PDB file of C-alpha atoms in Angstrom:
ATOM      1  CA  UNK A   1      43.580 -52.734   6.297  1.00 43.00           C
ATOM      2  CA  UNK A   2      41.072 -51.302   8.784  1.00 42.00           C
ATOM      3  CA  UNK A   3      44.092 -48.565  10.326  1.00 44.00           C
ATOM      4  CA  UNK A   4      44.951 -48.443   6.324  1.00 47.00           C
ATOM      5  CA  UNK A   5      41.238 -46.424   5.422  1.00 46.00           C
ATOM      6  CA  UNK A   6      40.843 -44.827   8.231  1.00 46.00           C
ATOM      7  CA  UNK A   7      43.933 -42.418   8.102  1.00 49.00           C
ATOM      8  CA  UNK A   8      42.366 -41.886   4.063  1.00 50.00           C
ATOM      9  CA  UNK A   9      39.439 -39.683   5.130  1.00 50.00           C
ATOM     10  CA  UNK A  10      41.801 -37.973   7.928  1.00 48.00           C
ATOM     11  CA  UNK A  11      44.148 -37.415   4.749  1.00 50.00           C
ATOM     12  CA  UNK A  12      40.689 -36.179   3.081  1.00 53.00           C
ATOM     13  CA  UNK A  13      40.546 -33.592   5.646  1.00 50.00           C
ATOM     14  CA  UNK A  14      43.684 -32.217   5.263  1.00 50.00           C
ATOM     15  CA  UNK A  15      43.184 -31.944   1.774  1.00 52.00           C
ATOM     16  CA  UNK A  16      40.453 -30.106   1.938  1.00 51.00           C
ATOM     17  CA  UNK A  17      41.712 -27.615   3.866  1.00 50.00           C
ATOM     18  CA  UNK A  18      45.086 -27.310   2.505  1.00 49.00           C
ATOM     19  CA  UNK A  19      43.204 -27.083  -1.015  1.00 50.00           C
ATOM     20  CA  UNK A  20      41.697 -23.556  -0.069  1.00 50.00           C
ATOM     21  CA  UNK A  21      44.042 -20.938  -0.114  1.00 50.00           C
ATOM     22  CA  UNK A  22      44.764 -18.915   3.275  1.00 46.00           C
ATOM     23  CA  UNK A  23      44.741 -15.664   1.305  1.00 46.00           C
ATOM     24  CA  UNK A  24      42.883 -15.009  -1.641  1.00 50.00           C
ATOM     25  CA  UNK A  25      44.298 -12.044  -2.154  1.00 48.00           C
ATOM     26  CA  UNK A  26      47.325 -13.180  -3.370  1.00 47.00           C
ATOM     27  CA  UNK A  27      46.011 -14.472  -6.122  1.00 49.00           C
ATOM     28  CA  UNK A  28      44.155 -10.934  -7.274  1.00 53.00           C
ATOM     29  CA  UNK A  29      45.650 -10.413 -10.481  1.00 61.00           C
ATOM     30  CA  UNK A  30      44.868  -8.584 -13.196  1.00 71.00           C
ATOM     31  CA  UNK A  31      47.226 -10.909 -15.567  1.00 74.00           C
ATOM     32  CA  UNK A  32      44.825 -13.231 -17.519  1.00 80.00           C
ATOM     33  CA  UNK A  33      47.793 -15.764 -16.986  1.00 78.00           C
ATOM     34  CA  UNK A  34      47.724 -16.006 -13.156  1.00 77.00           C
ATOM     35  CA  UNK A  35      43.648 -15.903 -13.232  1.00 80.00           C
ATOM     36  CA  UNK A  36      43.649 -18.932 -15.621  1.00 82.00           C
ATOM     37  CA  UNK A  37      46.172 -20.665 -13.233  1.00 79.00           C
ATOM     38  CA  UNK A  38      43.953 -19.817 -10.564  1.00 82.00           C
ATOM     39  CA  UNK A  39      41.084 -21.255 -12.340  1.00 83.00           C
ATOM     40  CA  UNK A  40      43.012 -24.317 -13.077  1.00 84.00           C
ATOM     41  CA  UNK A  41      44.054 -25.124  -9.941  1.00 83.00           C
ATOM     42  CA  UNK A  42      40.648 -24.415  -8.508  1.00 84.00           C
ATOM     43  CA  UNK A  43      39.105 -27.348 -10.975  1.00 86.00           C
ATOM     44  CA  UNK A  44      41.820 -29.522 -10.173  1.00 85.00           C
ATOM     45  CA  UNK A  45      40.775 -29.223  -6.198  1.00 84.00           C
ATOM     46  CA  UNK A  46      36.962 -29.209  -7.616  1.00 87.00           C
ATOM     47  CA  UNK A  47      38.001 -32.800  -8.882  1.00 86.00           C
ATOM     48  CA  UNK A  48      40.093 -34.157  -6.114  1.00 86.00           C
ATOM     49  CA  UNK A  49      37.241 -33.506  -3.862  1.00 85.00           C
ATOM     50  CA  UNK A  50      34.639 -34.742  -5.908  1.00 90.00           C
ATOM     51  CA  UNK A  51      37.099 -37.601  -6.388  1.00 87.00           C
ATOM     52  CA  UNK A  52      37.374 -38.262  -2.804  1.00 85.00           C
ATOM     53  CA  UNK A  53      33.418 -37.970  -2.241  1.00 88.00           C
ATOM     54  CA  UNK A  54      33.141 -41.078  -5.150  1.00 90.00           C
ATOM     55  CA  UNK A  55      35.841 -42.901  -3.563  1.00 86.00           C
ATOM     56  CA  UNK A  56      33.813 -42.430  -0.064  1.00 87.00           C
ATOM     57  CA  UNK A  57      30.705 -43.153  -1.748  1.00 92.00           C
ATOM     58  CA  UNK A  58      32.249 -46.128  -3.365  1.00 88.00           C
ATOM     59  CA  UNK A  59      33.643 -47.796  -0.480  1.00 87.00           C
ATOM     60  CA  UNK A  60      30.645 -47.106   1.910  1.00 90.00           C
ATOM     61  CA  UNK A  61      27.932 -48.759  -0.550  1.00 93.00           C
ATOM     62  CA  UNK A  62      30.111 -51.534  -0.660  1.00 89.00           C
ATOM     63  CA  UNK A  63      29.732 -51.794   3.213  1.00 90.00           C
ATOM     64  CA  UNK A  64      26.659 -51.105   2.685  1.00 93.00           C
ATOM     65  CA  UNK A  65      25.336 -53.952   0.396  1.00 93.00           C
ATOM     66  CA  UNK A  66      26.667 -56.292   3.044  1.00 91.00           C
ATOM     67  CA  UNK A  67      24.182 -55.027   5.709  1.00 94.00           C
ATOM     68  CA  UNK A  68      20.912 -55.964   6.534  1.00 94.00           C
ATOM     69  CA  UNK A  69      19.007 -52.350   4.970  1.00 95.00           C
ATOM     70  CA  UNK A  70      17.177 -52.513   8.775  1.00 94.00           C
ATOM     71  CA  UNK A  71      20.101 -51.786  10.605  1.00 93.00           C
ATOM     72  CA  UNK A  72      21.082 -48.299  12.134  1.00 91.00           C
ATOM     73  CA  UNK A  73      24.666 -48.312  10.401  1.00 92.00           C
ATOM     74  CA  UNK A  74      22.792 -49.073   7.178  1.00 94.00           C
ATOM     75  CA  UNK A  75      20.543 -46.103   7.552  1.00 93.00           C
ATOM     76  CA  UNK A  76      23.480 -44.329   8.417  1.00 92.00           C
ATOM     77  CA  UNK A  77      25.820 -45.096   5.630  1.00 93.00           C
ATOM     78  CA  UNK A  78      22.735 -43.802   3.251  1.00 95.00           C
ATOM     79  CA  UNK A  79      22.324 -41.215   5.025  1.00 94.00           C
ATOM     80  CA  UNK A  80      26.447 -40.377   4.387  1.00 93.00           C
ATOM     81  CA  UNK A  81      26.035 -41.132   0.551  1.00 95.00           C
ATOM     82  CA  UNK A  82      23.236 -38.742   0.300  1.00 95.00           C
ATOM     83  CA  UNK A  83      25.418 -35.693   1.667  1.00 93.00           C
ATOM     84  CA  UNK A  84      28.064 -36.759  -0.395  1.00 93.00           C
ATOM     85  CA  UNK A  85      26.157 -37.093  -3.612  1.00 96.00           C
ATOM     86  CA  UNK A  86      24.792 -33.172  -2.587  1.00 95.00           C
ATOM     87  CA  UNK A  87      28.795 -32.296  -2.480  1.00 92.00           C
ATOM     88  CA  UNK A  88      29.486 -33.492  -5.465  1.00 94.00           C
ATOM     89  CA  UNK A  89      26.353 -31.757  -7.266  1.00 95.00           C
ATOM     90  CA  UNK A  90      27.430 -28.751  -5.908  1.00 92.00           C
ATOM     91  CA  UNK A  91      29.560 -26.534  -8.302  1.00 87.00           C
ATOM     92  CA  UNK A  92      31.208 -23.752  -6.162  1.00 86.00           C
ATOM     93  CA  UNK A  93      34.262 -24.711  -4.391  1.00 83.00           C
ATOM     94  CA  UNK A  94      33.554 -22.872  -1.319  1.00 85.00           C
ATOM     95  CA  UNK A  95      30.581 -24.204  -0.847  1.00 89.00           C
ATOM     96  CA  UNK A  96      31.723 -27.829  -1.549  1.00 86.00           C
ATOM     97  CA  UNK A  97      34.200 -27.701   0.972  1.00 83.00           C
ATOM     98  CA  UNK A  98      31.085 -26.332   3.840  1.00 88.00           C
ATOM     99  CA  UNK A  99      28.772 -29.074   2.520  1.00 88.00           C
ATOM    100  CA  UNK A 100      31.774 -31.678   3.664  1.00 83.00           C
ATOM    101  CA  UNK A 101      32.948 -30.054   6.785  1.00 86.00           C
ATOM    102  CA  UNK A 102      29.120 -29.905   8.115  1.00 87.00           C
ATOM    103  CA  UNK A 103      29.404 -33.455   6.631  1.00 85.00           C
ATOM    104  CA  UNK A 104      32.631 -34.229   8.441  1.00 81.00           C
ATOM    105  CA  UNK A 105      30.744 -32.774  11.856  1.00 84.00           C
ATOM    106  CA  UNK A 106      27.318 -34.298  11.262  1.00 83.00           C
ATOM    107  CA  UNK A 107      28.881 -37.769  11.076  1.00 80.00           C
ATOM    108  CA  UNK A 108      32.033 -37.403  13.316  1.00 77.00           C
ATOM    109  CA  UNK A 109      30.130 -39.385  16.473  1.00 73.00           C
ATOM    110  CA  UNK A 110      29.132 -42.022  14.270  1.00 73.00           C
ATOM    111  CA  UNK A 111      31.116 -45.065  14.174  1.00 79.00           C
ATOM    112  CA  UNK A 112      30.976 -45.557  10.433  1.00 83.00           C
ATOM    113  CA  UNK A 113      33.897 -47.819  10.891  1.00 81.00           C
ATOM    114  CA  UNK A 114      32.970 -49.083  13.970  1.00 85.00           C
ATOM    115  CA  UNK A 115      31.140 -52.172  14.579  1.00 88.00           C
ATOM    116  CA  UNK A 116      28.756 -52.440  17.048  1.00 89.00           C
ATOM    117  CA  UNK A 117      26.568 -55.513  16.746  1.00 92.00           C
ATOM    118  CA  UNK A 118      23.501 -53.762  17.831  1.00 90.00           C
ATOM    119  CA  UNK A 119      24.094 -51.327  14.984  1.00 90.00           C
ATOM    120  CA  UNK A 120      25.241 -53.400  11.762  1.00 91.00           C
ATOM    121  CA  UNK A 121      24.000 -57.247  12.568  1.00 92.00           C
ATOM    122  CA  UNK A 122      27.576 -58.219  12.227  1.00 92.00           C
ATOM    123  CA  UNK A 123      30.130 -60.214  14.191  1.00 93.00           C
ATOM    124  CA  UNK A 124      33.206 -57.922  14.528  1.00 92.00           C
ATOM    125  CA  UNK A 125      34.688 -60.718  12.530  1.00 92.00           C
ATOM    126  CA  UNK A 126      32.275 -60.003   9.914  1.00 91.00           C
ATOM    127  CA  UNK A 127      32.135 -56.485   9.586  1.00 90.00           C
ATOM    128  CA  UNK A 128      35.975 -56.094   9.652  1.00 88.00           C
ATOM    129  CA  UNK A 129      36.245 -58.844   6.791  1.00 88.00           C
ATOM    130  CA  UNK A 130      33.905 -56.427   5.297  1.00 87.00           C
ATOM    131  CA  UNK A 131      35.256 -53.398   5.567  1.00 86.00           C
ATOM    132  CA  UNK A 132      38.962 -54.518   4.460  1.00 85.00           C
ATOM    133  CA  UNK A 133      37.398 -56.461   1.066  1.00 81.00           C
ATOM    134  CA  UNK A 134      39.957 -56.711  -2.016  1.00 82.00           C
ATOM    135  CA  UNK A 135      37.055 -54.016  -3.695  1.00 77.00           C
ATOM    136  CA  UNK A 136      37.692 -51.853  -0.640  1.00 75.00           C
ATOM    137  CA  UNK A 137      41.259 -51.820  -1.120  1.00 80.00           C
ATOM    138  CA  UNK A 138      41.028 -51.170  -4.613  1.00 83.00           C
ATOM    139  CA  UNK A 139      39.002 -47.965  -4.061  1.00 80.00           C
ATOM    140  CA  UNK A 140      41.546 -46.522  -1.051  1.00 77.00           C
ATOM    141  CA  UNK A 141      44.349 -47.666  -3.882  1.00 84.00           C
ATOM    142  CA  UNK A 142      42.270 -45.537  -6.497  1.00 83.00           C
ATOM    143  CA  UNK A 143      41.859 -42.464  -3.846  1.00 81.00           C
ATOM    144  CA  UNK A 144      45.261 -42.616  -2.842  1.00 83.00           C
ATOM    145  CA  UNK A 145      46.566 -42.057  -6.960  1.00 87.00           C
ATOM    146  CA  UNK A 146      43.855 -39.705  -7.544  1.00 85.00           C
ATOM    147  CA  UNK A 147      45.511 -37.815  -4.282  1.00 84.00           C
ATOM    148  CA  UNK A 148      49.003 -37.947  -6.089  1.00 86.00           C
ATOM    149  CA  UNK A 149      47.807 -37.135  -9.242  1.00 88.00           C
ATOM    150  CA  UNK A 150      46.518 -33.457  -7.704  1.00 85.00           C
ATOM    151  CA  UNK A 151      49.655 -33.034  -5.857  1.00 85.00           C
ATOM    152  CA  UNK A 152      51.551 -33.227  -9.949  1.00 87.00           C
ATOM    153  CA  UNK A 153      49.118 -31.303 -10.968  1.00 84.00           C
ATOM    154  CA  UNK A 154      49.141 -28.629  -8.470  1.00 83.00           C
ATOM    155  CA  UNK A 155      53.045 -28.686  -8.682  1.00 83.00           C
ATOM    156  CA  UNK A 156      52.692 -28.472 -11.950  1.00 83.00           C
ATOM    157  CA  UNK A 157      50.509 -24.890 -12.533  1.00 80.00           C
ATOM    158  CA  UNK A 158      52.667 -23.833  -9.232  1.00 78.00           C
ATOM    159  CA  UNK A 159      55.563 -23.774 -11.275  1.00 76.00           C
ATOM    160  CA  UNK A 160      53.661 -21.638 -13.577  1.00 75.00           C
ATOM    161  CA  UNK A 161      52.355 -19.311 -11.467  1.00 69.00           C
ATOM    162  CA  UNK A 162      56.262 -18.606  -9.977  1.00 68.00           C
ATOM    163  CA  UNK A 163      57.460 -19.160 -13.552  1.00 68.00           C
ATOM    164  CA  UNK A 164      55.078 -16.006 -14.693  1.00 66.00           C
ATOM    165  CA  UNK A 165      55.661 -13.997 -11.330  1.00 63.00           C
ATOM    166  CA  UNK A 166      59.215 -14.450 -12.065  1.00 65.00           C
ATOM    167  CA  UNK A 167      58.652 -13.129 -15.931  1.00 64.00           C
ATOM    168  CA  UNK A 168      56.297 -10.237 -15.044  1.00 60.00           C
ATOM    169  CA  UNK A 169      59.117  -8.857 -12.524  1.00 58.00           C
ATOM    170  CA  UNK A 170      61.606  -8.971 -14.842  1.00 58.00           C
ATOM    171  CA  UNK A 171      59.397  -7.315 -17.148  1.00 58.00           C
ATOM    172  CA  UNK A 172      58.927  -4.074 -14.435  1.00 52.00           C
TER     173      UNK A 172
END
């Protein structure tokens, strides 16, 4: 289960920066249609990510409970869950996705998933019963739908967007 979540917030990653789109322009309509879509699929990736920040959040206070608050990895994880709580608070997309790269970077060198006994008071038999819990897998279960749910819906006001491309050229 432990190789299972960490390839999740790899996945996260991606997501991220697939979710941001490599030319704005593109979208620079002046059809109200293709601006709604745009808007559409920008609160869809507003909610995966926000999504993916609870699931984090989830899974990490979980881990967390289960340590002694004293520990380093404790302080740590709360230290995590306070960045992602700011992500989530924050509105704009843009800046959502900065707060969780400098996130991403700020936490990169810390073992969150590691155990080191100094660090979380924990056998590594303990802390990897911990970290692959039934509650654990249900929230990496939860991510991965809520990750499959954006992909429909992205596919979904996609088709629109070529759908209405297609309509305003025939229209020219």
């Amino acid at each position: 289960m432990l190789l299972k979540c960490i390839p999740l917030f790899f996945l996260a990653q991606l997501l991220i920066a697939a979710a941001k789109p490599t030319n704005p322009h593109l979208f620079n309509s002046d059809d109200p249609l293709q601006r709604e879509l745009e808007r559409q699929a920008k609160e869809e990736t507003v909610h995966l990510l926000d999504s993916l920040f609870r699931s984090q959040i989830a899974y990490f206070s979980e881990v967390k409970a289960a340590l002694n608050p004293q520990t380093k990895r404790s302080q740590d994880i709360s230290l995590y869950i306070t960045r992602l709580n700011q992500a989530i608070a924050e509105k704009d997309m843009d800046k959502k996705d900065q707060m969780w790269l400098d996130t991403f970077e700020e936490f990169k060198d810390s073992p969150l998933l590691l155990n080191r006994e100094s660090e979380t008071g924990l056998t590594d038999s303990q802390y990897k019963t911990l970290l692959t819990g039934q509650k654990l897998q249900d929230i990496s279960t939860k991510f991965v739908t809520d990750v499959a749910d954006y992909f429909w819906q992205i596919a979904k006001i996609s088709g629109k967007v070529v759908g209405n491309g297609i309509s305003s050229g025939n229209q020219s």
